[in-house]
Amino acid sequence: MKTIGVLTSGGDAPGMNAAIRAVVRTACENGIKVYGINRGYAGLIEDDLRELNIRSVSDIIHRGGTMLYTARCKEFREESGMQKAIATCKKYGIEGLVVIGGDGSFRGARDLSLRGIPCIGIPGTIDNDIASSDYTIGYDTCLNTIMQMVDRVRDTVESHSRCVVVEVMGNRCGDLTLNSGIAVGATAIVIPEIRDDIEKHVIDRIKRTQKTDKKHFIIMVAEGIGGVEELARKIEKNCGVETRAVILGHVQRGGSPTVRDRVAASQMGYKAVQLLMEGVGNRVVVQKDDHIVDYDIYEALNMERKVNNELYKIAHEISI
Ligand code: F6P
């Protein structure tokens, strides 16, 4: 393999830059030319790319976002878009591609591999919603950001004896909400994977806690559930406690990556290039039981995510 490409696709995540850096440096150290493709698959379709060298990726390891920019590209889902992307690869002699993103990006990588461009996927998303991997790049930074933001909100909630309902990102996955909920000592955690009678569940928990003389409450709700304003009004009415809704939004996605994200990204970027050098394509690089391993993309996309029921149980036993 003489020439490869690297792109980031889908939502940006802290640590994507560290992964790009690892891909570029590993390739250059092994005499492989690397093109950085801008704006994900859109850049591949529109011939928007540039050659990168070891110095092009200096001073990015600590930066959030992605130096290659990113996009969610509808055109790439059409055969005509895919053919344009393949033509760009042929034009620049790109024989393999590293795709950093989520499941949607992996589906694109699978389709390109099928059409003769070997691709390796690296899980990069704050959501931690990729079934094949125990961990996705950006997740740890995001969790820490949520914790810090809610710690700040807690100051007000405590000072005013209020309740706050916090909406947390994560698409349809509750991992960010569950783990940050434990970290901030939430009174109730609501995630899409466990849909009890939400209102009853939250109100019962607040009432139970009120009996222990506690006067302020943090309720963490995954964005996949939504309705935080309505829930806040119902809490006020039923529990007699002044309640605010806070939607954390995109602050959760930015910021300098944590050690965990930088290290995981470096390991995965390195491994992705090793696979391409071995002539292997159509794989995803993932973390399983603290090891970096690779799976066939088809298999990976068909795996089923499981919620950590044990963690959910612990959260509710100890948050009183
Ligand atoms: O996948 C990352 C994520 O931030 C999700 O948590 C959220 O559902 C979505 O992206 C938001 O997308 P956008 O930035 O396009 O609004």
mmCIF file of C-alpha atoms and ligand atoms in Angstrom:
data_model
loop_
_atom_site.group_PDB
_atom_site.id
_atom_site.type_symbol
_atom_site.label_atom_id
_atom_site.label_comp_id
_atom_site.label_asym_id
_atom_site.label_seq_id
_atom_site.Cartn_x
_atom_site.Cartn_y
_atom_site.Cartn_z
ATOM 1 C CA MET A 1 0.000 0.000 0.000
ATOM 2 C CA LYS A 2 1.567 3.296 -1.121
ATOM 3 C CA THR A 3 -1.170 5.871 -0.551
ATOM 4 C CA ILE A 4 -4.046 6.105 1.935
ATOM 5 C CA GLY A 5 -6.682 8.649 2.919
ATOM 6 C CA VAL A 6 -8.130 9.629 6.273
ATOM 7 C CA LEU A 7 -11.413 11.373 7.027
ATOM 8 C CA THR A 8 -13.697 12.207 9.937
ATOM 9 C CA SER A 9 -17.441 11.874 9.488
ATOM 10 C CA GLY A 10 -20.628 12.459 11.517
ATOM 11 C CA GLY A 11 -20.584 14.493 14.747
ATOM 12 C CA ASP A 12 -17.147 15.743 15.804
ATOM 13 C CA ALA A 13 -15.728 14.251 18.997
ATOM 14 C CA PRO A 14 -12.765 15.212 21.208
ATOM 15 C CA GLY A 15 -9.877 12.894 20.335
ATOM 16 C CA MET A 16 -10.561 12.768 16.598
ATOM 17 C CA ASN A 17 -7.480 14.936 16.059
ATOM 18 C CA ALA A 18 -5.366 12.537 18.101
ATOM 19 C CA ALA A 19 -6.594 9.690 15.887
ATOM 20 C CA ILE A 20 -5.791 11.636 12.684
ATOM 21 C CA ARG A 21 -2.330 12.357 14.062
ATOM 22 C CA ALA A 22 -1.706 8.675 14.812
ATOM 23 C CA VAL A 23 -2.873 7.626 11.334
ATOM 24 C CA VAL A 24 -0.697 10.214 9.587
ATOM 25 C CA ARG A 25 2.407 9.566 11.680
ATOM 26 C CA THR A 26 2.143 5.757 11.435
ATOM 27 C CA ALA A 27 1.690 5.957 7.676
ATOM 28 C CA CYS A 28 4.555 8.438 7.150
ATOM 29 C CA GLU A 29 6.901 6.387 9.336
ATOM 30 C CA ASN A 30 6.187 3.430 7.045
ATOM 31 C CA GLY A 31 6.716 5.322 3.789
ATOM 32 C CA ILE A 32 3.015 5.650 2.956
ATOM 33 C CA LYS A 33 1.632 8.874 1.471
ATOM 34 C CA VAL A 34 -1.467 10.219 3.301
ATOM 35 C CA TYR A 35 -4.251 12.456 2.076
ATOM 36 C CA GLY A 36 -6.449 14.225 4.612
ATOM 37 C CA ILE A 37 -9.972 14.453 3.206
ATOM 38 C CA ASN A 38 -12.004 17.478 4.326
ATOM 39 C CA ARG A 39 -15.642 17.275 5.521
ATOM 40 C CA GLY A 40 -15.902 13.492 5.551
ATOM 41 C CA TYR A 41 -17.383 11.720 2.543
ATOM 42 C CA ALA A 42 -18.439 15.106 1.095
ATOM 43 C CA GLY A 43 -14.760 15.974 0.580
ATOM 44 C CA LEU A 44 -14.192 12.679 -1.174
ATOM 45 C CA ILE A 45 -17.094 13.369 -3.537
ATOM 46 C CA GLU A 46 -16.002 16.976 -4.164
ATOM 47 C CA ASP A 47 -12.271 16.293 -4.512
ATOM 48 C CA ASP A 48 -11.474 18.367 -1.399
ATOM 49 C CA LEU A 49 -8.283 16.874 0.022
ATOM 50 C CA ARG A 50 -4.635 17.654 0.716
ATOM 51 C CA GLU A 51 -1.500 15.695 1.379
ATOM 52 C CA LEU A 52 -0.482 15.545 5.041
ATOM 53 C CA ASN A 53 2.987 14.956 6.481
ATOM 54 C CA ILE A 54 4.273 14.367 9.983
ATOM 55 C CA ARG A 55 4.374 18.121 10.679
ATOM 56 C CA SER A 56 0.853 18.748 9.347
ATOM 57 C CA VAL A 57 -0.460 17.048 12.473
ATOM 58 C CA SER A 58 1.755 18.834 15.017
ATOM 59 C CA ASP A 59 0.018 20.593 17.899
ATOM 60 C CA ILE A 60 -3.386 19.019 17.389
ATOM 61 C CA ILE A 61 -3.339 16.217 19.966
ATOM 62 C CA HIS A 62 -4.831 18.493 22.637
ATOM 63 C CA ARG A 63 -7.515 20.044 20.436
ATOM 64 C CA GLY A 64 -11.207 19.179 20.317
ATOM 65 C CA GLY A 65 -13.153 19.088 17.040
ATOM 66 C CA THR A 66 -11.425 17.800 13.929
ATOM 67 C CA MET A 67 -8.767 19.497 11.795
ATOM 68 C CA LEU A 68 -10.296 17.706 8.785
ATOM 69 C CA TYR A 69 -13.770 19.128 9.470
ATOM 70 C CA THR A 70 -16.741 16.809 9.312
ATOM 71 C CA ALA A 71 -20.172 16.437 7.743
ATOM 72 C CA ARG A 72 -23.154 14.130 7.481
ATOM 73 C CA CYS A 73 -23.236 13.523 3.724
ATOM 74 C CA LYS A 74 -26.555 12.488 2.147
ATOM 75 C CA GLU A 75 -25.123 12.313 -1.394
ATOM 76 C CA PHE A 76 -22.745 9.553 -0.365
ATOM 77 C CA ARG A 77 -25.713 7.276 0.358
ATOM 78 C CA GLU A 78 -26.600 7.357 -3.361
ATOM 79 C CA GLU A 79 -24.727 5.170 -5.857
ATOM 80 C CA SER A 80 -23.805 8.259 -7.928
ATOM 81 C CA GLY A 81 -22.162 9.901 -4.880
ATOM 82 C CA MET A 82 -20.314 6.708 -4.080
ATOM 83 C CA GLN A 83 -18.980 6.525 -7.656
ATOM 84 C CA LYS A 84 -17.703 10.119 -7.442
ATOM 85 C CA ALA A 85 -15.890 9.213 -4.207
ATOM 86 C CA ILE A 86 -14.314 6.185 -5.878
ATOM 87 C CA ALA A 87 -13.223 8.331 -8.833
ATOM 88 C CA THR A 88 -11.444 10.711 -6.406
ATOM 89 C CA CYS A 89 -9.664 7.765 -4.768
ATOM 90 C CA LYS A 90 -8.525 6.544 -8.207
ATOM 91 C CA LYS A 91 -7.370 10.047 -9.215
ATOM 92 C CA TYR A 92 -5.039 10.321 -6.196
ATOM 93 C CA GLY A 93 -4.062 6.637 -6.085
ATOM 94 C CA ILE A 94 -5.754 6.193 -2.679
ATOM 95 C CA GLU A 95 -5.673 2.437 -2.058
ATOM 96 C CA GLY A 96 -7.075 2.418 1.474
ATOM 97 C CA LEU A 97 -9.121 4.693 3.692
ATOM 98 C CA VAL A 98 -9.353 5.274 7.445
ATOM 99 C CA VAL A 99 -12.820 6.484 8.465
ATOM 100 C CA ILE A 100 -13.218 8.001 11.932
ATOM 101 C CA GLY A 101 -16.867 8.284 12.971
ATOM 102 C CA GLY A 102 -19.946 6.420 14.152
ATOM 103 C CA ASP A 103 -22.117 3.611 12.812
ATOM 104 C CA GLY A 104 -23.427 5.732 9.901
ATOM 105 C CA SER A 105 -19.838 6.387 8.810
ATOM 106 C CA PHE A 106 -19.059 2.669 9.113
ATOM 107 C CA ARG A 107 -21.930 1.838 6.771
ATOM 108 C CA GLY A 108 -20.290 4.142 4.206
ATOM 109 C CA ALA A 109 -16.935 2.418 4.819
ATOM 110 C CA ARG A 110 -18.571 -0.977 4.295
ATOM 111 C CA ASP A 111 -20.099 0.171 0.998
ATOM 112 C CA LEU A 112 -16.792 1.582 -0.243
ATOM 113 C CA SER A 113 -14.955 -1.616 0.762
ATOM 114 C CA LEU A 114 -17.539 -3.576 -1.224
ATOM 115 C CA ARG A 115 -16.657 -1.468 -4.265
ATOM 116 C CA GLY A 116 -12.941 -2.150 -4.001
ATOM 117 C CA ILE A 117 -11.562 0.569 -1.677
ATOM 118 C CA PRO A 118 -10.434 -1.170 1.538
ATOM 119 C CA CYS A 119 -11.629 0.844 4.542
ATOM 120 C CA ILE A 120 -10.904 0.689 8.245
ATOM 121 C CA GLY A 121 -13.363 2.280 10.694
ATOM 122 C CA ILE A 122 -12.366 3.893 13.989
ATOM 123 C CA PRO A 123 -15.182 4.594 16.495
ATOM 124 C CA GLY A 124 -15.296 8.340 17.079
ATOM 125 C CA THR A 125 -18.413 9.703 18.766
ATOM 126 C CA ILE A 126 -19.255 11.124 22.170
ATOM 127 C CA ASP A 127 -22.294 8.812 22.372
ATOM 128 C CA ASN A 128 -20.528 5.484 23.097
ATOM 129 C CA ASP A 129 -23.267 3.898 21.004
ATOM 130 C CA ILE A 130 -21.222 1.532 18.844
ATOM 131 C CA ALA A 131 -22.164 -2.015 19.794
ATOM 132 C CA SER A 132 -18.894 -3.595 18.661
ATOM 133 C CA SER A 133 -16.723 -1.376 20.873
ATOM 134 C CA ASP A 134 -16.641 -1.009 24.634
ATOM 135 C CA TYR A 135 -15.453 2.523 24.090
ATOM 136 C CA THR A 136 -15.718 5.331 21.528
ATOM 137 C CA ILE A 137 -13.285 8.224 21.137
ATOM 138 C CA GLY A 138 -14.723 11.368 22.738
ATOM 139 C CA TYR A 139 -16.896 9.626 25.301
ATOM 140 C CA ASP A 140 -14.652 10.215 28.315
ATOM 141 C CA THR A 141 -14.092 13.901 27.553
ATOM 142 C CA CYS A 142 -17.821 14.372 27.107
ATOM 143 C CA LEU A 143 -18.620 12.627 30.388
ATOM 144 C CA ASN A 144 -16.197 14.869 32.236
ATOM 145 C CA THR A 145 -17.672 17.971 30.594
ATOM 146 C CA ILE A 146 -21.197 16.964 31.602
ATOM 147 C CA MET A 147 -20.042 16.310 35.162
ATOM 148 C CA GLN A 148 -18.360 19.715 35.395
ATOM 149 C CA MET A 149 -21.397 21.520 33.955
ATOM 150 C CA VAL A 150 -23.836 19.784 36.290
ATOM 151 C CA ASP A 151 -21.537 20.425 39.281
ATOM 152 C CA ARG A 152 -21.941 24.117 38.470
ATOM 153 C CA VAL A 153 -25.706 23.842 38.149
ATOM 154 C CA ARG A 154 -25.718 22.066 41.502
ATOM 155 C CA ASP A 155 -24.444 25.223 43.230
ATOM 156 C CA THR A 156 -27.615 27.062 42.225
ATOM 157 C CA VAL A 157 -29.906 24.111 42.801
ATOM 158 C CA GLU A 158 -28.538 23.674 46.307
ATOM 159 C CA SER A 159 -28.540 27.397 47.154
ATOM 160 C CA HIS A 160 -32.187 27.804 46.097
ATOM 161 C CA SER A 161 -33.447 24.384 47.275
ATOM 162 C CA ARG A 162 -34.578 23.586 43.745
ATOM 163 C CA CYS A 163 -34.806 20.655 41.395
ATOM 164 C CA VAL A 164 -33.122 20.644 37.989
ATOM 165 C CA VAL A 165 -33.927 18.373 35.060
ATOM 166 C CA VAL A 166 -30.846 18.104 32.833
ATOM 167 C CA GLU A 167 -31.047 16.885 29.235
ATOM 168 C CA VAL A 168 -27.923 15.015 28.149
ATOM 169 C CA MET A 169 -26.810 14.170 24.584
ATOM 170 C CA GLY A 170 -26.334 10.625 23.332
ATOM 171 C CA ASN A 171 -28.751 10.174 20.470
ATOM 172 C CA ARG A 172 -30.671 6.956 21.318
ATOM 173 C CA CYS A 173 -28.017 5.726 23.748
ATOM 174 C CA GLY A 174 -28.238 6.308 27.510
ATOM 175 C CA ASP A 175 -24.567 5.690 28.396
ATOM 176 C CA LEU A 176 -23.652 9.378 28.767
ATOM 177 C CA THR A 177 -26.708 9.994 30.958
ATOM 178 C CA LEU A 178 -26.278 6.915 33.131
ATOM 179 C CA ASN A 179 -22.575 7.391 33.813
ATOM 180 C CA SER A 180 -22.680 11.153 34.292
ATOM 181 C CA GLY A 181 -25.801 10.665 36.418
ATOM 182 C CA ILE A 182 -23.844 8.473 38.797
ATOM 183 C CA ALA A 183 -20.949 10.929 38.804
ATOM 184 C CA VAL A 184 -23.164 13.861 39.834
ATOM 185 C CA GLY A 185 -25.219 11.870 42.345
ATOM 186 C CA ALA A 186 -28.511 12.280 40.460
ATOM 187 C CA THR A 187 -31.715 11.450 42.320
ATOM 188 C CA ALA A 188 -33.168 9.899 39.155
ATOM 189 C CA ILE A 189 -31.734 8.831 35.808
ATOM 190 C CA VAL A 190 -33.939 8.388 32.741
ATOM 191 C CA ILE A 191 -32.536 6.587 29.685
ATOM 192 C CA PRO A 192 -34.141 5.287 26.473
ATOM 193 C CA GLU A 193 -33.102 1.676 27.130
ATOM 194 C CA ILE A 194 -35.183 1.483 30.334
ATOM 195 C CA ARG A 195 -38.597 3.024 29.806
ATOM 196 C CA ASP A 196 -40.632 2.583 32.976
ATOM 197 C CA ASP A 197 -43.445 4.999 33.647
ATOM 198 C CA ILE A 198 -41.024 7.934 33.515
ATOM 199 C CA GLU A 199 -43.069 10.561 35.365
ATOM 200 C CA LYS A 200 -44.084 8.188 38.114
ATOM 201 C CA HIS A 201 -40.546 6.908 38.467
ATOM 202 C CA VAL A 202 -39.036 10.394 38.805
ATOM 203 C CA ILE A 203 -41.753 11.797 41.049
ATOM 204 C CA ASP A 204 -41.686 8.735 43.353
ATOM 205 C CA ARG A 205 -37.934 9.045 43.716
ATOM 206 C CA ILE A 206 -38.087 12.751 44.553
ATOM 207 C CA LYS A 207 -40.894 12.206 47.096
ATOM 208 C CA ARG A 208 -38.960 9.359 48.704
ATOM 209 C CA THR A 209 -35.869 11.561 48.951
ATOM 210 C CA GLN A 210 -37.872 14.500 50.316
ATOM 211 C CA LYS A 211 -38.801 12.270 53.278
ATOM 212 C CA THR A 212 -35.092 12.074 54.177
ATOM 213 C CA ASP A 213 -35.080 15.877 54.437
ATOM 214 C CA LYS A 214 -33.240 16.530 51.185
ATOM 215 C CA LYS A 215 -34.332 19.748 49.483
ATOM 216 C CA HIS A 216 -32.505 19.835 46.161
ATOM 217 C CA PHE A 217 -32.544 17.296 43.357
ATOM 218 C CA ILE A 218 -30.751 16.592 40.096
ATOM 219 C CA ILE A 219 -32.639 14.556 37.485
ATOM 220 C CA MET A 220 -30.662 13.387 34.449
ATOM 221 C CA VAL A 221 -32.636 12.681 31.264
ATOM 222 C CA ALA A 222 -31.256 11.347 27.967
ATOM 223 C CA GLU A 223 -32.070 13.391 24.862
ATOM 224 C CA GLY A 224 -33.595 10.246 23.353
ATOM 225 C CA ILE A 225 -36.377 10.684 25.934
ATOM 226 C CA GLY A 226 -36.840 14.453 25.558
ATOM 227 C CA GLY A 227 -39.632 16.471 27.206
ATOM 228 C CA VAL A 228 -37.497 17.976 29.973
ATOM 229 C CA GLU A 229 -39.624 21.158 30.231
ATOM 230 C CA GLU A 230 -42.847 19.158 30.649
ATOM 231 C CA LEU A 231 -41.205 16.900 33.192
ATOM 232 C CA ALA A 232 -39.989 19.944 35.138
ATOM 233 C CA ARG A 233 -43.570 21.327 35.304
ATOM 234 C CA LYS A 234 -44.922 17.961 36.498
ATOM 235 C CA ILE A 235 -42.271 17.736 39.214
ATOM 236 C CA GLU A 236 -43.138 21.227 40.435
ATOM 237 C CA LYS A 237 -46.847 20.381 40.565
ATOM 238 C CA ASN A 238 -46.478 16.983 42.236
ATOM 239 C CA CYS A 239 -43.515 17.522 44.541
ATOM 240 C CA GLY A 240 -43.914 21.195 45.423
ATOM 241 C CA VAL A 241 -40.320 22.049 44.549
ATOM 242 C CA GLU A 242 -39.295 24.863 42.223
ATOM 243 C CA THR A 243 -37.854 23.177 39.123
ATOM 244 C CA ARG A 244 -35.801 24.283 36.101
ATOM 245 C CA ALA A 245 -34.957 22.421 32.897
ATOM 246 C CA VAL A 246 -31.427 22.696 31.487
ATOM 247 C CA ILE A 247 -30.501 21.458 28.021
ATOM 248 C CA LEU A 248 -26.725 21.185 27.990
ATOM 249 C CA GLY A 249 -26.517 21.026 24.176
ATOM 250 C CA HIS A 250 -23.343 21.228 22.132
ATOM 251 C CA VAL A 251 -21.043 22.354 24.955
ATOM 252 C CA GLN A 252 -20.910 18.611 25.606
ATOM 253 C CA ARG A 253 -19.166 17.899 22.312
ATOM 254 C CA GLY A 254 -16.257 20.326 22.501
ATOM 255 C CA GLY A 255 -13.114 20.770 24.526
ATOM 256 C CA SER A 256 -9.644 19.373 24.921
ATOM 257 C CA PRO A 257 -9.659 15.542 24.978
ATOM 258 C CA THR A 258 -8.857 13.697 28.206
ATOM 259 C CA VAL A 259 -5.916 11.315 28.596
ATOM 260 C CA ARG A 260 -8.203 8.355 27.985
ATOM 261 C CA ASP A 261 -9.435 9.748 24.671
ATOM 262 C CA ARG A 262 -5.976 10.738 23.464
ATOM 263 C CA VAL A 263 -4.503 7.327 24.270
ATOM 264 C CA ALA A 264 -7.404 5.303 22.806
ATOM 265 C CA ALA A 265 -7.335 7.461 19.656
ATOM 266 C CA SER A 266 -3.573 6.982 19.274
ATOM 267 C CA GLN A 267 -3.872 3.202 19.695
ATOM 268 C CA MET A 268 -6.751 2.931 17.244
ATOM 269 C CA GLY A 269 -5.139 5.179 14.621
ATOM 270 C CA TYR A 270 -1.950 3.134 14.771
ATOM 271 C CA LYS A 271 -3.834 -0.157 14.501
ATOM 272 C CA ALA A 272 -5.912 1.044 11.534
ATOM 273 C CA VAL A 273 -2.794 1.768 9.461
ATOM 274 C CA GLN A 274 -1.198 -1.539 10.504
ATOM 275 C CA LEU A 275 -4.255 -3.349 9.108
ATOM 276 C CA LEU A 276 -4.121 -1.478 5.809
ATOM 277 C CA MET A 277 -0.394 -2.294 5.540
ATOM 278 C CA GLU A 278 -1.262 -5.964 5.996
ATOM 279 C CA GLY A 279 -3.653 -5.624 3.071
ATOM 280 C CA VAL A 280 -6.708 -5.968 5.292
ATOM 281 C CA GLY A 281 -9.838 -3.874 4.672
ATOM 282 C CA ASN A 282 -13.504 -3.788 5.637
ATOM 283 C CA ARG A 283 -12.636 -3.874 9.358
ATOM 284 C CA VAL A 284 -13.390 -1.726 12.381
ATOM 285 C CA VAL A 285 -10.824 -1.152 15.100
ATOM 286 C CA VAL A 286 -12.478 -1.380 18.512
ATOM 287 C CA GLN A 287 -11.758 -1.663 22.209
ATOM 288 C CA LYS A 288 -12.792 -4.948 23.846
ATOM 289 C CA ASP A 289 -11.918 -5.823 27.456
ATOM 290 C CA ASP A 290 -9.103 -3.243 27.475
ATOM 291 C CA HIS A 291 -7.556 -4.543 24.247
ATOM 292 C CA ILE A 292 -7.552 -2.994 20.786
ATOM 293 C CA VAL A 293 -8.914 -5.569 18.342
ATOM 294 C CA ASP A 294 -10.582 -5.535 14.916
ATOM 295 C CA TYR A 295 -13.817 -6.966 13.534
ATOM 296 C CA ASP A 296 -15.380 -7.344 10.128
ATOM 297 C CA ILE A 297 -17.561 -4.256 9.498
ATOM 298 C CA TYR A 298 -20.632 -6.362 8.611
ATOM 299 C CA GLU A 299 -20.353 -8.292 11.854
ATOM 300 C CA ALA A 300 -19.716 -5.128 13.840
ATOM 301 C CA LEU A 301 -22.772 -3.364 12.415
ATOM 302 C CA ASN A 302 -24.968 -6.340 13.275
ATOM 303 C CA MET A 303 -23.942 -6.492 16.927
ATOM 304 C CA GLU A 304 -26.472 -5.488 19.536
ATOM 305 C CA ARG A 305 -25.792 -2.895 22.223
ATOM 306 C CA LYS A 306 -26.665 -3.834 25.786
ATOM 307 C CA VAL A 307 -27.356 -1.394 28.565
ATOM 308 C CA ASN A 308 -25.404 -1.888 31.788
ATOM 309 C CA ASN A 309 -28.303 -2.944 34.026
ATOM 310 C CA GLU A 310 -26.002 -3.474 36.985
ATOM 311 C CA LEU A 311 -24.822 0.138 36.810
ATOM 312 C CA TYR A 312 -28.403 1.357 36.531
ATOM 313 C CA LYS A 313 -29.325 -0.643 39.637
ATOM 314 C CA ILE A 314 -26.341 0.715 41.580
ATOM 315 C CA ALA A 315 -27.239 4.298 40.602
ATOM 316 C CA HIS A 316 -30.702 3.926 42.039
ATOM 317 C CA GLU A 317 -29.637 2.143 45.208
ATOM 318 C CA ILE A 318 -27.121 4.783 46.199
ATOM 319 C CA SER A 319 -28.857 7.987 45.064
ATOM 320 C CA ILE A 320 -31.191 8.719 47.891
HETATM 321 O O1 F6P B 1 -23.643 11.835 17.742
HETATM 322 C C1 F6P B 1 -23.268 12.942 18.485
HETATM 323 C C2 F6P B 1 -24.442 13.843 18.773
HETATM 324 O O2 F6P B 1 -23.987 14.963 19.498
HETATM 325 C C3 F6P B 1 -25.623 13.180 19.465
HETATM 326 O O3 F6P B 1 -25.418 13.042 20.855
HETATM 327 C C4 F6P B 1 -26.746 14.106 19.102
HETATM 328 O O4 F6P B 1 -27.958 13.391 19.084
HETATM 329 C C5 F6P B 1 -26.372 14.567 17.716
HETATM 330 O O5 F6P B 1 -24.997 14.317 17.559
HETATM 331 C C6 F6P B 1 -26.638 16.014 17.456
HETATM 332 O O6 F6P B 1 -26.356 16.275 16.120
HETATM 333 P P1 F6P B 1 -26.159 17.725 15.512
HETATM 334 O O7 F6P B 1 -24.848 18.282 15.985
HETATM 335 O O8 F6P B 1 -26.170 17.501 14.040
HETATM 336 O O9 F6P B 1 -27.289 18.571 16.000
#
